[in-house]
Short mmCIF file of C-alpha atoms and ligand atoms in Angstrom, two decimals:
data_model
loop_
_atom_site.label_atom_id
_atom_site.label_comp_id
_atom_site.label_asym_id
_atom_site.label_seq_id
_atom_site.Cartn_x
_atom_site.Cartn_y
_atom_site.Cartn_z
CA MET H 1 0.15 -0.28 -0.28
CA PRO H 2 1.61 3.49 -0.91
CA LEU H 3 2.73 5.35 2.24
CA SER H 4 0.19 7.78 0.68
CA ASP H 5 -2.99 6.26 1.79
CA ARG H 6 -1.65 5.81 5.69
CA VAL H 7 -4.52 7.38 7.63
CA LEU H 8 -2.90 8.90 10.40
CA MET H 9 -5.14 8.37 13.59
CA GLY H 10 -2.50 8.57 16.29
CA PRO H 11 -1.90 11.53 18.52
CA GLY H 12 -0.25 13.63 16.04
CA PRO H 13 1.06 13.95 13.01
CA CYS H 14 -2.48 13.81 11.30
CA ASN H 15 -3.01 14.16 7.26
CA LEU H 16 -2.23 16.84 5.88
CA TYR H 17 -4.69 19.23 3.56
CA PRO H 18 -4.25 19.15 0.26
CA GLU H 19 -3.38 22.89 0.42
CA VAL H 20 -0.89 22.59 2.43
CA VAL H 21 0.77 19.31 0.34
CA ALA H 22 0.34 21.68 -2.37
CA ALA H 23 1.93 24.71 -0.39
CA MET H 24 5.11 22.92 0.26
CA VAL H 25 6.68 22.52 -2.83
CA ARG H 26 6.44 26.48 -3.77
CA PRO H 27 9.95 27.35 -4.72
CA MET H 28 12.03 28.56 -2.21
CA LEU H 29 12.48 32.06 -1.25
CA GLY H 30 14.90 34.24 1.28
CA HIS H 31 13.23 34.95 4.52
CA LEU H 32 13.45 38.36 3.89
CA ASP H 33 12.05 38.25 0.16
CA PRO H 34 8.99 40.67 0.53
CA GLU H 35 7.04 37.99 -0.67
CA PHE H 36 8.03 35.81 1.86
CA LEU H 37 7.27 38.59 4.15
CA GLY H 38 3.53 39.05 2.98
CA VAL H 39 2.45 35.42 3.52
CA LEU H 40 4.48 35.81 7.50
CA ASP H 41 2.32 38.77 8.10
CA GLU H 42 -1.15 36.97 6.60
CA THR H 43 -0.22 33.83 8.87
CA CYS H 44 0.28 35.77 11.85
CA GLU H 45 -3.34 37.43 10.94
CA ARG H 46 -4.95 34.23 10.41
CA LEU H 47 -3.28 32.82 13.69
CA ARG H 48 -5.33 35.88 15.11
CA THR H 49 -8.59 34.64 13.89
CA VAL H 50 -7.99 30.82 15.11
CA PHE H 51 -7.18 31.83 18.68
CA ARG H 52 -9.93 33.94 18.64
CA THR H 53 -7.48 37.26 19.51
CA THR H 54 -6.29 40.50 18.74
CA ASN H 55 -3.16 40.24 20.78
CA ARG H 56 -0.14 41.71 18.26
CA LEU H 57 2.03 39.50 19.45
CA THR H 58 0.64 36.57 17.70
CA LEU H 59 3.17 34.69 15.28
CA PRO H 60 4.71 30.88 14.90
CA LEU H 61 7.95 29.86 16.44
CA SER H 62 10.32 28.05 14.57
CA GLY H 63 9.80 24.66 16.87
CA THR H 64 7.62 22.36 17.65
CA GLY H 65 4.91 22.49 20.40
CA SER H 66 7.51 21.66 23.08
CA ALA H 67 9.22 25.54 21.74
CA GLY H 68 5.63 26.34 22.07
CA MET H 69 5.82 25.51 26.22
CA GLU H 70 9.68 26.64 26.55
CA ALA H 71 9.03 30.01 25.59
CA ALA H 72 5.78 30.48 27.52
CA PHE H 73 7.84 29.67 30.86
CA VAL H 74 11.49 31.21 30.04
CA ASN H 75 10.06 34.43 28.91
CA LEU H 76 7.22 34.55 32.11
CA VAL H 77 9.28 33.28 34.79
CA ALA H 78 12.06 34.35 36.69
CA PRO H 79 13.66 32.90 39.37
CA GLY H 80 11.11 32.17 42.66
CA ASP H 81 8.19 33.24 40.86
CA PRO H 82 5.45 31.38 41.96
CA VAL H 83 3.69 29.13 39.51
CA VAL H 84 0.65 27.03 39.82
CA VAL H 85 0.35 24.32 37.20
CA GLY H 86 -2.52 21.47 36.65
CA VAL H 87 -1.30 18.09 36.56
CA ASN H 88 -3.48 15.23 34.71
CA GLY H 89 -1.46 13.90 32.25
CA VAL H 90 2.18 14.17 30.61
CA PHE H 91 1.67 17.45 29.26
CA GLY H 92 1.07 19.22 32.47
CA GLN H 93 3.96 17.17 34.20
CA ARG H 94 6.04 18.50 31.64
CA MET H 95 4.84 22.14 32.55
CA VAL H 96 6.10 21.52 35.72
CA GLU H 97 9.44 20.55 34.90
CA VAL H 98 9.86 23.20 32.18
CA ALA H 99 8.57 26.00 35.15
CA GLN H 100 11.37 24.75 37.54
CA ARG H 101 13.92 24.96 35.20
CA CYS H 102 13.35 28.51 35.07
CA GLY H 103 13.52 28.67 38.90
CA ALA H 104 9.98 28.67 39.29
CA GLU H 105 7.99 27.32 43.05
CA VAL H 106 6.29 25.31 41.34
CA THR H 107 2.52 24.58 43.14
CA LYS H 108 1.20 21.19 41.11
CA VAL H 109 -2.31 20.51 41.24
CA GLU H 110 -2.47 16.96 40.44
CA VAL H 111 -5.58 14.65 39.62
CA PRO H 112 -5.64 11.29 38.55
CA TRP H 113 -4.64 10.32 35.11
CA GLY H 114 -8.35 10.34 33.01
CA GLU H 115 -10.15 13.01 35.23
CA PRO H 116 -10.51 17.17 34.49
CA ILE H 117 -8.84 19.98 36.96
CA ASP H 118 -11.33 21.21 38.70
CA PRO H 119 -10.36 25.02 38.22
CA ALA H 120 -11.56 26.14 41.50
CA ALA H 121 -8.85 23.69 43.17
CA LEU H 122 -6.27 25.92 40.73
CA LEU H 123 -7.19 28.97 41.53
CA GLY H 124 -7.28 28.06 45.30
CA ALA H 125 -3.97 26.50 45.10
CA HIS H 126 -1.36 29.50 45.99
CA PRO H 127 -2.77 32.85 47.44
CA ALA H 128 -0.60 34.90 44.60
CA PRO H 129 0.57 33.01 42.11
CA LYS H 130 2.30 34.77 39.23
CA ILE H 131 1.40 32.36 36.43
CA ILE H 132 -1.50 29.91 36.42
CA ALA H 133 -0.74 27.02 33.87
CA VAL H 134 -3.01 24.45 32.33
CA VAL H 135 -3.25 21.86 29.28
CA HIS H 136 -6.14 22.27 27.83
CA ALA H 137 -6.39 19.16 25.87
CA GLU H 138 -4.66 16.64 27.33
CA THR H 139 -3.24 14.55 24.52
CA SER H 140 -2.07 11.73 27.18
CA THR H 141 -5.07 10.92 28.33
CA GLY H 142 -8.18 12.63 26.24
CA VAL H 143 -9.47 14.85 28.69
CA ARG H 144 -10.51 18.06 28.30
CA ASN H 145 -9.93 21.15 31.00
CA ASP H 146 -12.18 23.99 31.24
CA ILE H 147 -10.35 27.08 31.28
CA GLU H 148 -13.18 29.91 31.02
CA ALA H 149 -13.40 29.67 34.75
CA LEU H 150 -9.80 30.08 35.07
CA GLY H 151 -10.19 33.63 32.91
CA GLN H 152 -12.81 34.61 35.56
CA GLY H 153 -11.23 33.83 38.86
CA LYS H 154 -7.41 34.35 37.74
CA GLY H 155 -6.88 37.73 39.39
CA ASP H 156 -3.57 38.93 39.27
CA ALA H 157 -2.24 36.19 38.03
CA LEU H 158 -1.08 35.27 34.34
CA LEU H 159 -3.48 32.81 32.45
CA VAL H 160 -1.00 30.39 30.83
CA VAL H 161 -2.83 27.72 28.24
CA ASP H 162 -1.14 25.04 26.32
CA ALA H 163 -3.71 24.86 23.45
CA VAL H 164 -1.18 22.20 21.38
CA THR H 165 -4.52 19.85 20.77
CA SER H 166 -7.08 22.16 20.98
CA LEU H 167 -6.48 24.55 18.36
CA GLY H 168 -8.77 24.54 15.42
CA GLY H 169 -10.24 21.13 16.78
CA MET H 170 -12.26 22.34 19.42
CA PRO H 171 -13.63 26.01 20.77
CA PHE H 172 -10.52 28.15 22.23
CA GLU H 173 -10.91 31.78 22.85
CA ALA H 174 -7.88 33.49 23.76
CA ASP H 175 -9.94 36.88 24.43
CA ALA H 176 -12.96 36.03 25.51
CA TRP H 177 -11.39 33.36 28.13
CA GLY H 178 -8.94 36.13 29.97
CA VAL H 179 -5.97 33.81 28.49
CA ASP H 180 -2.84 35.78 28.38
CA LEU H 181 -0.42 33.46 27.17
CA ALA H 182 -1.24 29.95 24.75
CA TYR H 183 0.80 28.08 22.59
CA SER H 184 -0.10 25.54 20.35
CA ALA H 185 1.68 23.00 17.39
CA THR H 186 1.17 22.56 13.64
CA GLN H 187 0.80 19.07 13.59
CA LYS H 188 -2.33 18.33 15.60
CA CYS H 189 -5.43 19.98 14.55
CA LEU H 190 -4.16 22.44 12.11
CA GLY H 191 -3.56 19.74 9.91
CA VAL H 192 0.05 20.93 8.46
CA PRO H 193 3.77 19.14 9.37
CA PRO H 194 5.25 19.08 12.84
CA GLY H 195 7.17 22.04 13.15
CA LEU H 196 6.26 25.31 14.19
CA ALA H 197 4.48 26.48 17.43
CA PRO H 198 1.53 28.84 17.08
CA ILE H 199 1.82 31.16 20.23
CA THR H 200 -0.02 34.43 21.04
CA VAL H 201 0.97 36.76 24.17
CA ASN H 202 -1.18 39.70 24.84
CA GLU H 203 -0.10 42.94 26.32
CA ARG H 204 -0.52 41.89 30.38
CA ALA H 205 1.84 39.06 29.91
CA ARG H 206 4.11 41.51 27.58
CA ALA H 207 4.20 43.62 30.25
CA ALA H 208 5.17 40.78 32.64
CA MET H 209 8.00 39.13 30.19
CA VAL H 210 11.72 38.69 32.08
CA PRO H 211 13.83 41.37 30.58
CA ARG H 212 16.74 38.56 29.65
CA PRO H 213 15.22 35.79 29.36
CA ARG H 214 17.61 32.54 29.92
CA SER H 215 17.23 31.23 26.45
CA TRP H 216 18.66 33.57 23.48
CA TYR H 217 16.56 31.39 20.94
CA LEU H 218 13.53 31.45 22.55
CA ASP H 219 13.31 35.04 23.64
CA LEU H 220 9.91 36.62 22.39
CA SER H 221 10.77 39.85 21.96
CA LEU H 222 13.74 39.39 20.12
CA ILE H 223 11.57 37.45 17.60
CA GLY H 224 8.61 39.83 18.02
CA ASP H 225 10.87 42.19 16.30
CA TYR H 226 11.64 40.17 13.64
CA VAL H 227 7.84 39.57 12.72
CA ASP H 228 6.56 43.17 13.31
CA SER H 229 6.03 44.59 10.40
CA SER H 230 5.19 48.00 11.84
CA GLY H 231 9.48 47.53 13.15
CA GLY H 232 12.96 47.22 11.37
CA ARG H 233 12.40 43.47 10.89
CA THR H 234 15.59 42.71 12.91
CA TYR H 235 17.43 40.02 11.61
CA HIS H 236 16.97 37.48 14.87
CA HIS H 237 17.37 33.60 13.32
CA THR H 238 16.22 32.18 9.49
CA ALA H 239 12.30 31.46 9.26
CA PRO H 240 11.52 27.74 8.01
CA VAL H 241 10.23 29.41 4.76
CA PRO H 242 8.76 26.31 3.83
CA MET H 243 7.34 25.48 7.07
CA VAL H 244 5.49 29.12 7.27
CA PHE H 245 4.32 28.48 3.80
CA ALA H 246 2.36 25.24 5.05
CA LEU H 247 1.31 26.73 7.76
CA HIS H 248 -0.59 29.86 5.99
CA ALA H 249 -2.14 27.25 3.41
CA GLY H 250 -3.19 24.94 6.35
CA LEU H 251 -4.79 28.39 7.82
CA GLY H 252 -6.40 29.12 5.02
CA ALA H 253 -7.73 25.55 4.48
CA LEU H 254 -9.13 26.11 8.00
CA LEU H 255 -10.94 28.73 7.22
CA ASP H 256 -12.19 28.30 3.88
CA GLU H 257 -14.45 25.81 5.67
CA GLY H 258 -14.86 28.18 8.81
CA LEU H 259 -13.44 27.82 12.22
CA GLU H 260 -16.90 26.57 13.75
CA GLN H 261 -17.29 24.26 11.04
CA SER H 262 -13.97 22.64 11.90
CA TRP H 263 -14.92 22.17 15.41
CA ALA H 264 -18.39 20.55 14.72
CA ARG H 265 -16.44 18.30 12.06
CA HIS H 266 -14.03 17.26 14.84
CA GLN H 267 -16.92 16.57 17.52
CA HIS H 268 -18.66 14.58 15.13
CA CYS H 269 -16.05 12.50 14.43
CA GLY H 270 -14.90 11.89 17.72
CA GLN H 271 -18.73 11.10 18.70
CA ILE H 272 -19.41 8.65 15.69
CA LEU H 273 -16.24 7.08 17.03
CA HIS H 274 -17.04 7.17 20.68
CA GLU H 275 -20.37 5.20 19.70
CA GLY H 276 -18.56 2.77 17.52
CA LEU H 277 -15.95 1.95 20.37
CA ASP H 278 -19.10 1.42 22.84
CA LYS H 279 -20.83 -1.00 20.37
CA LEU H 280 -17.53 -3.10 20.04
CA GLY H 281 -17.57 -3.54 23.80
CA PHE H 282 -14.35 -0.85 24.87
CA HIS H 283 -14.83 1.14 27.58
CA LEU H 284 -13.44 4.90 27.54
CA PHE H 285 -10.64 6.00 29.50
CA ALA H 286 -11.40 9.92 30.02
CA ARG H 287 -14.33 10.78 32.47
CA ASP H 288 -17.54 11.36 30.70
CA GLY H 289 -18.44 14.86 30.33
CA HIS H 290 -14.73 15.99 29.81
CA ARG H 291 -13.87 13.65 26.45
CA LEU H 292 -12.12 15.49 23.94
CA ALA H 293 -13.40 14.41 20.23
CA GLN H 294 -9.96 14.62 19.09
CA LEU H 295 -8.33 12.69 21.05
CA THR H 296 -10.46 9.43 22.26
CA THR H 297 -8.60 7.24 24.83
CA ALA H 298 -9.95 3.32 24.84
CA TRP H 299 -8.75 0.71 27.60
CA VAL H 300 -7.36 -2.15 25.56
CA SER H 301 -7.88 -5.95 26.93
CA GLU H 302 -7.74 -9.32 25.59
CA ARG H 303 -11.56 -9.26 24.62
CA HIS H 304 -10.51 -6.74 22.22
CA LEU H 305 -8.01 -8.61 20.76
CA PRO H 306 -7.69 -11.79 18.26
CA SER H 307 -6.05 -14.46 20.32
CA GLY H 308 -2.44 -14.46 20.90
CA VAL H 309 -2.55 -11.25 19.51
CA ASP H 310 -1.66 -7.95 22.17
CA GLU H 311 -1.93 -4.52 21.69
CA ALA H 312 0.85 -3.58 20.07
CA GLN H 313 0.74 -6.78 17.79
CA MET H 314 -2.70 -5.06 16.83
CA ARG H 315 -1.64 -1.61 16.08
CA GLU H 316 1.11 -3.17 13.78
CA ILE H 317 -1.63 -4.82 12.26
CA LEU H 318 -3.83 -1.74 11.58
CA LEU H 319 -1.13 -0.12 10.40
CA SER H 320 0.25 -2.94 7.43
CA ARG H 321 -3.12 -4.13 6.66
CA TYR H 322 -4.96 -1.66 6.49
CA GLY H 323 -2.71 1.50 6.63
CA ILE H 324 -4.00 3.13 9.55
CA GLU H 325 -1.87 4.57 12.50
CA ILE H 326 -2.97 5.03 16.13
CA GLY H 327 -1.62 5.61 19.10
CA GLY H 328 -0.33 3.29 22.44
CA GLY H 329 -0.98 4.87 25.99
CA LEU H 330 1.87 6.80 27.89
CA GLY H 331 3.23 6.41 31.54
CA PRO H 332 0.68 4.63 33.81
CA VAL H 333 -1.49 3.47 30.84
CA VAL H 334 1.24 2.20 28.80
CA GLY H 335 0.19 -0.52 27.49
CA LYS H 336 -3.45 -0.57 28.73
CA VAL H 337 -4.85 2.02 26.26
CA TRP H 338 -5.25 3.36 22.73
CA ARG H 339 -5.04 6.78 21.92
CA ILE H 340 -6.74 7.52 18.56
CA GLY H 341 -6.71 10.78 17.09
CA CYS H 342 -9.50 12.54 14.53
CA MET H 343 -7.74 15.54 14.07
CA GLY H 344 -7.36 18.18 10.86
CA HIS H 345 -7.60 16.79 8.01
CA THR H 346 -8.02 13.26 9.26
CA ALA H 347 -11.30 13.84 10.72
CA ARG H 348 -13.29 12.85 8.43
CA VAL H 349 -16.74 10.02 8.96
CA ARG H 350 -15.17 7.76 6.15
CA ASN H 351 -12.07 7.42 8.65
CA VAL H 352 -13.89 6.53 11.49
CA THR H 353 -15.69 3.80 9.91
CA LEU H 354 -12.62 2.92 8.31
CA LEU H 355 -10.88 2.22 11.94
CA LEU H 356 -14.15 0.57 13.04
CA GLY H 357 -14.58 -1.63 10.21
CA ALA H 358 -10.77 -2.72 10.90
CA LEU H 359 -11.40 -3.25 14.61
CA ALA H 360 -14.45 -5.34 13.82
CA GLU H 361 -12.81 -7.36 11.19
CA VAL H 362 -9.98 -8.17 12.85
CA ARG H 363 -11.00 -9.43 16.03
CA ALA H 364 -13.56 -11.88 13.73
C1 PLP W 1 1.96 17.41 20.90
C2 PLP W 1 1.99 17.81 22.63
C3 PLP W 1 2.83 18.90 22.93
C4 PLP W 1 4.48 18.69 22.01
O1 PLP W 1 4.86 19.34 21.31
P1 PLP W 1 5.38 18.53 20.01
O2 PLP W 1 5.05 19.37 18.81
O3 PLP W 1 5.51 16.95 20.17
O4 PLP W 1 6.72 19.57 20.97
C5 PLP W 1 2.69 19.78 24.00
N1 PLP W 1 1.90 19.90 24.61
C6 PLP W 1 0.42 18.84 24.09
C7 PLP W 1 -1.03 18.81 25.14
C8 PLP W 1 0.42 18.02 22.87
O5 PLP W 1 -0.28 17.21 22.69
#
């Protein structure tokens, strides 16, 4: 089977929008070519639309989603700053580590994997935190954490949100929810290859940025000077031109469809997948009412598998026989759950139907 027929239903990357594939073979341009700078400006404008923000400092960082996470903490945390972090999976725990490496005094609010974090617990964890940080869509567990209440109750704290798996695939409202800094990644619900981390920072967070962050590369004020067309376009680093073309095209495809329509498409596919898995006898891992549509977690046991086949071998059969990739579990649920992505261009009913059919057929 040609590799172009792969259906990427893991936790990312997803399949690419056809417009993205076409954009990636555009002729190479210099990173200061006016033609490219026009595309970069338009990409930042499209990111504002998708983040639902008017923040001037909104741009694609050169690096994967993890670069967005690092940039958030390295620019906002000075040694000794109190930071509250919600942890209900791998990525919340990674935020703790990144913040600690920046010297933060971290207060963890931890709940068991599969459960959402109670916003009241985050708000009550410290009397005067500089930052409250949480993952919106925990890709390791398939759980949604609620953001809006945090924005309402944050007081003087800055609200930092990991929107890596949420952006484009479910409602996210940077300004209306009072998010001060959010970052994402291109390969989850945006339908673009991995390599850029869209990030948005409001004026409140800009005013609170540490003057000389410990990273030169991820210094958001230096990067902002290059991206901001009203300034002098001071050289900072060479922008990855083809990746910006790809993101520009992916955001174009997303906005042509309509942001709300994309959210609804992800929701619809997730619902069909959840119902189909239920009919096949799977139990879902994430707490009901807080399940992500774009990343589904299901317990796997022997009764879901042909005899003598373990869950990793089953994933291998799905890949080799049907060209479908799904993901295994992480951390405490490794070997016990599957993670099934339905993100970006992959979030189509026919892909869900193919996976459900394949699961039924292999087991039969
Ligand atoms: C994938 C992911 C990241 C890390 O992004 P990379 O592109 O792998 O660096 C961070 N947070 C969440 C919630 C993710 O799903």
